[in-house]
GROMACS .gro file of C-alpha atoms in nm:
model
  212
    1UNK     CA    1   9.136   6.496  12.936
    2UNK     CA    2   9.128   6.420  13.301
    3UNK     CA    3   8.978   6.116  13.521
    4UNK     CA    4   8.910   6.151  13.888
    5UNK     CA    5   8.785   5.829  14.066
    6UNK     CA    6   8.653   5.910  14.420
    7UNK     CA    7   8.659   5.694  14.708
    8UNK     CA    8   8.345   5.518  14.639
    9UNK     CA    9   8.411   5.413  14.289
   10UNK     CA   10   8.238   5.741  14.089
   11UNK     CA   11   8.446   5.816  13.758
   12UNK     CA   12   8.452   6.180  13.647
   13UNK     CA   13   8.569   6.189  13.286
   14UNK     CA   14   8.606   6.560  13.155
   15UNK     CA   15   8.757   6.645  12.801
   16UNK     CA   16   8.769   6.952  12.615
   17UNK     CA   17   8.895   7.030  12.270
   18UNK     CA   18   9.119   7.271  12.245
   19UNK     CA   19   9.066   7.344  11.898
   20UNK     CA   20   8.668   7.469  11.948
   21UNK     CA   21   8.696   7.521  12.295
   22UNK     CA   22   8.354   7.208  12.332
   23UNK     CA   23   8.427   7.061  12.682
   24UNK     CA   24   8.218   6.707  12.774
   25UNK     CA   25   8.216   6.569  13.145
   26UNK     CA   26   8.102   6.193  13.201
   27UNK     CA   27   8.023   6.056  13.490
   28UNK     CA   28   8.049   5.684  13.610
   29UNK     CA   29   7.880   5.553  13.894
   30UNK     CA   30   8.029   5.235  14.091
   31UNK     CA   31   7.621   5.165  14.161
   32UNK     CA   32   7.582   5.064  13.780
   33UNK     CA   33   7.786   4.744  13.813
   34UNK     CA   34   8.064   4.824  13.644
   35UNK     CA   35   8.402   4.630  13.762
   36UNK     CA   36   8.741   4.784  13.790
   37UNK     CA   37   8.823   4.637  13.475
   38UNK     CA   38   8.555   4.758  13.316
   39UNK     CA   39   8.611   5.125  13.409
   40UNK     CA   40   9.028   5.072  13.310
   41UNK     CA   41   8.899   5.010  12.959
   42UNK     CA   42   8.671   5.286  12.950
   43UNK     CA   43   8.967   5.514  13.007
   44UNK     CA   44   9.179   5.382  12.832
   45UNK     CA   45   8.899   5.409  12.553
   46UNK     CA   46   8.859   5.822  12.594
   47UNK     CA   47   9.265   5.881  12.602
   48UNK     CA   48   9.257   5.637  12.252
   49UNK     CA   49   9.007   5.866  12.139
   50UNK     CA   50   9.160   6.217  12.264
   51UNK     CA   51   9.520   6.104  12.072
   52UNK     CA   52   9.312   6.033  11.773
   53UNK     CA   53   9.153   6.347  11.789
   54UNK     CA   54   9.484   6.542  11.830
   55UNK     CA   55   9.626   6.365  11.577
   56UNK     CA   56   9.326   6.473  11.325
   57UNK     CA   57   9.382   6.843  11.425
   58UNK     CA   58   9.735   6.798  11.309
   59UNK     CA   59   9.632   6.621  11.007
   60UNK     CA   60   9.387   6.960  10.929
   61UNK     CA   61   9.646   7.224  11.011
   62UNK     CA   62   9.911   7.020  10.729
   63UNK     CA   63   9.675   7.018  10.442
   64UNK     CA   64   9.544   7.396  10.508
   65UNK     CA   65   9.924   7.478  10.523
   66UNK     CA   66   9.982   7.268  10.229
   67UNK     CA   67   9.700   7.416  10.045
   68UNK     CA   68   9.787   7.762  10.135
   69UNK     CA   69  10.158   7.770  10.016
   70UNK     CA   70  10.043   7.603   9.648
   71UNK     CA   71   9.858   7.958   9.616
   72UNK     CA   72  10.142   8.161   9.758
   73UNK     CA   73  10.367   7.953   9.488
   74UNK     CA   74  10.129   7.995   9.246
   75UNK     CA   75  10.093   8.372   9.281
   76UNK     CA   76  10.474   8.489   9.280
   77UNK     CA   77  10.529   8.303   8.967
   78UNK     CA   78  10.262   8.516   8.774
   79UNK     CA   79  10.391   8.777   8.918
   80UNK     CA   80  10.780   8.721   8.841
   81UNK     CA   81  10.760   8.540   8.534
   82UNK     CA   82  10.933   8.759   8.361
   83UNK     CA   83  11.252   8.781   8.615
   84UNK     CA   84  11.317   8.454   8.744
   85UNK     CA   85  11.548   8.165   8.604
   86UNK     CA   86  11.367   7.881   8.393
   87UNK     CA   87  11.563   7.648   8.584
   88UNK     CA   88  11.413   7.800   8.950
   89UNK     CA   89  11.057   7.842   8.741
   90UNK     CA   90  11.078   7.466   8.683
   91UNK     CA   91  11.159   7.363   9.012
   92UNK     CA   92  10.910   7.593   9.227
   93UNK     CA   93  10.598   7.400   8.954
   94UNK     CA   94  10.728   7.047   9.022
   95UNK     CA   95  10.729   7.144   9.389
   96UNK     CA   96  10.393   7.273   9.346
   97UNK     CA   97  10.290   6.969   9.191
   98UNK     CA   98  10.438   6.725   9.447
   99UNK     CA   99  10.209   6.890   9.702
  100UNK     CA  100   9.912   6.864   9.513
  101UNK     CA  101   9.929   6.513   9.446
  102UNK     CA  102   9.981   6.496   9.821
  103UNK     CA  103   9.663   6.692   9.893
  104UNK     CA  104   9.500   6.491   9.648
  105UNK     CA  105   9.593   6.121   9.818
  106UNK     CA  106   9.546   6.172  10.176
  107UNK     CA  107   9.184   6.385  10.030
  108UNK     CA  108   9.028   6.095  10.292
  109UNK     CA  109   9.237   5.930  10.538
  110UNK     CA  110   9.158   5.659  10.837
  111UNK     CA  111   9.258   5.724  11.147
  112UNK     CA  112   9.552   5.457  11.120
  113UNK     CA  113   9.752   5.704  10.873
  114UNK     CA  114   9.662   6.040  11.031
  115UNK     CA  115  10.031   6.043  11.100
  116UNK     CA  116  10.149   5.872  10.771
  117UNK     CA  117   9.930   6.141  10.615
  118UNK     CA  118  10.039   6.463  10.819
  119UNK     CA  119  10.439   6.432  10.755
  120UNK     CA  120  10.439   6.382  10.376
  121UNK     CA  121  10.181   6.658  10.353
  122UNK     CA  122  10.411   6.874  10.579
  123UNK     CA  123  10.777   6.723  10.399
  124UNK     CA  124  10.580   6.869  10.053
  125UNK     CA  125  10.508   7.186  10.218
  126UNK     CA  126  10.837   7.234  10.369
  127UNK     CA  127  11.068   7.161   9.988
  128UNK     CA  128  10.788   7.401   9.823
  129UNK     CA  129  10.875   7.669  10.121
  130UNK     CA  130  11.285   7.591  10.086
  131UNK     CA  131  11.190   7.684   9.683
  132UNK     CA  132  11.025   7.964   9.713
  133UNK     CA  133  11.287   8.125   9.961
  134UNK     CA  134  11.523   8.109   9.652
  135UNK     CA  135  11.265   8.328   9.468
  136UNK     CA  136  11.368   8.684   9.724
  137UNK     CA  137  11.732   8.526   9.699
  138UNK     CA  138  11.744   8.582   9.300
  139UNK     CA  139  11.552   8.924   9.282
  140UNK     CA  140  11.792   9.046   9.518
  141UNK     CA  141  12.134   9.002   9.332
  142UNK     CA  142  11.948   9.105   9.034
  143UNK     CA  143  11.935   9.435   9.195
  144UNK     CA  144  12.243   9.374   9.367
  145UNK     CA  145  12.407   9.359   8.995
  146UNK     CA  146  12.207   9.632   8.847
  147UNK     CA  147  12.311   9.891   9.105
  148UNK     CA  148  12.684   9.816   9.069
  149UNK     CA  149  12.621   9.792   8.688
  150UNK     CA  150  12.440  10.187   8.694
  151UNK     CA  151  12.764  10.272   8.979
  152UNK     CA  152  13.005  10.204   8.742
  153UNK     CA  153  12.846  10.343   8.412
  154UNK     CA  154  12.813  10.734   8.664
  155UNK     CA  155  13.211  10.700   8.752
  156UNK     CA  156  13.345  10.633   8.385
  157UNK     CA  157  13.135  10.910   8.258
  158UNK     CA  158  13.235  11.161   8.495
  159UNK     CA  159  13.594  11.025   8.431
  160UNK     CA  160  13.596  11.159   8.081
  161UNK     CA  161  13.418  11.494   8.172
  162UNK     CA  162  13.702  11.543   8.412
  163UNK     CA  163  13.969  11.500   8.130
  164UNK     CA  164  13.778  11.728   7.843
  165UNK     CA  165  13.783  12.012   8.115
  166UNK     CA  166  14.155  12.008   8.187
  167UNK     CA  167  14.202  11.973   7.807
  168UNK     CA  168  14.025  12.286   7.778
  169UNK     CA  169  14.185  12.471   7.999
  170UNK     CA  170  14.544  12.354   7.857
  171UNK     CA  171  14.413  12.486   7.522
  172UNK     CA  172  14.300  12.819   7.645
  173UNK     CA  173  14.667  12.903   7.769
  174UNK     CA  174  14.860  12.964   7.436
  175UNK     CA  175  14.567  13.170   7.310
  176UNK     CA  176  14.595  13.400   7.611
  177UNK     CA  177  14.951  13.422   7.576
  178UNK     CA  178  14.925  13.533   7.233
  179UNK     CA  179  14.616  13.766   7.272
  180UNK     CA  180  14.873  13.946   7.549
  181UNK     CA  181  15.128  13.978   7.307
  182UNK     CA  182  14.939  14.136   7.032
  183UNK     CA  183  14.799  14.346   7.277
  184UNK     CA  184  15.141  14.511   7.386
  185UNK     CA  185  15.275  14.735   7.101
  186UNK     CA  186  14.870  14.820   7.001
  187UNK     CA  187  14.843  14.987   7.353
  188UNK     CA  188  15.182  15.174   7.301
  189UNK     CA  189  15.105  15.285   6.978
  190UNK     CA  190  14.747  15.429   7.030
  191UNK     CA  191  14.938  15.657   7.312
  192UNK     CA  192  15.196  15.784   7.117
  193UNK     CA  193  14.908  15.919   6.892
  194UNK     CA  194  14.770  16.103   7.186
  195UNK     CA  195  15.106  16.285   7.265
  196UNK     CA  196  15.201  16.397   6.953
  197UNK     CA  197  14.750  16.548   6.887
  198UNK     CA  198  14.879  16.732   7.222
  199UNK     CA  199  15.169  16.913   7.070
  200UNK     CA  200  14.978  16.966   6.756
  201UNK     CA  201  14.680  17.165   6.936
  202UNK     CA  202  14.957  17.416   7.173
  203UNK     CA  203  15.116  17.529   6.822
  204UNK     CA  204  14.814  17.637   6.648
  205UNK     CA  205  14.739  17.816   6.992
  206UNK     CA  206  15.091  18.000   6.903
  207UNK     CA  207  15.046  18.071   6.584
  208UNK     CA  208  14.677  18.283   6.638
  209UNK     CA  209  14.871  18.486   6.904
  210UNK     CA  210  15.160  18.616   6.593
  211UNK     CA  211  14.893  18.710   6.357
  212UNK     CA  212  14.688  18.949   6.607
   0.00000   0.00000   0.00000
């Protein structure tokens, strides 16, 4: 809001909200009377009314705030019933209903406790916000836990795979040592058999030769 008095005693009063953007211009003509008094009280009448005014936009923005985080609060309990702590369930609805019953006093307030009005709707808002914070802290060491839980299960089960293998292959030894032994005097044997069919066959060729 802005006042210009020129030098023959014409007030230009112009104010515009900056919530809807509405702009009104007044002005005040010396010609009409009006004594310097008069005109002091006028403005100080517009900048009464252009605090009050901020005041109620502040007032608006708290209780759609407050209004909006009951529904946020609302919906990530239904959602996470089933993982969250009864103790942080319990505390996120009492801070739900604190800010209701705030919403529901200041429902209609004068313009003497705009301000009274605005800060507990915003301290309500605020504790309900700190609350639901601790909502992502908890889902996030339960995952924290189950990863290091499904990390440890993986190593002690390839642990004991490692230690069947080797066992295995301890076991397989003495069997391979005794598979080479047997396997020694069966070779040797199977070609002395060859040797002696040899000599057998060149004496029957000898013997055919005498009789012709």
């Amino acid at each position: 809001m802005t006042f210009n008095i020129d030098e023959n005693g014409i007030v230009n009063v112009e104010a515009e909200d900056q919530g809807s953007g509405n702009a009104e211009e007044i002005t005040i003509e010396g010609g009409v009377g009006l004594s310097d008094e008069e005109i002091e009280e006028m403005q100080e009448e517009a900048e009464k009314h252009a605090e009050e005014d901020q005041k109620r936009r502040e007032f608006v923005e708290a209780r759609n705030e407050a209004e909006s985080s009951v529904r946020r609060a609302e919906t990530l309990l239904e959602e996470n019933d089933e993982d969250l702590d009864e103790d942080l369930q319990g505390d996120i609805e009492a801070e739900i209903e604190r800010v209701e019953e705030a919403l529901e006093e200041y429902e209609e307030v004068d313009s003497d406790d705009l301000e009274t009005a605005t800060e507990a709707l915003e301290s309500a808002t605020e504790s309900l916000s700190e609350q639901l914070q601790e909502i992502g802290k908890q889902m996030y060491q339960q995952q924290a836990e189950a990863g290091a839980g499904g990390a440890g299960a993986g190593a002690g089960g390839a642990g004991a795979g490692g230690m069947g293998g080797m066992g295995g292959m301890g076991g397989a030894g003495p069997g391979a040592g005794a598979a080479g032994a047997g396997a020694g005097p069966g070779a040797g044997g199977a070609a002395g058999d060859d040797e002696e069919f040899v000599d057998a066959d060149f004496e029957d060729v000898q013997e055919d030769d005498e009789d012709e």
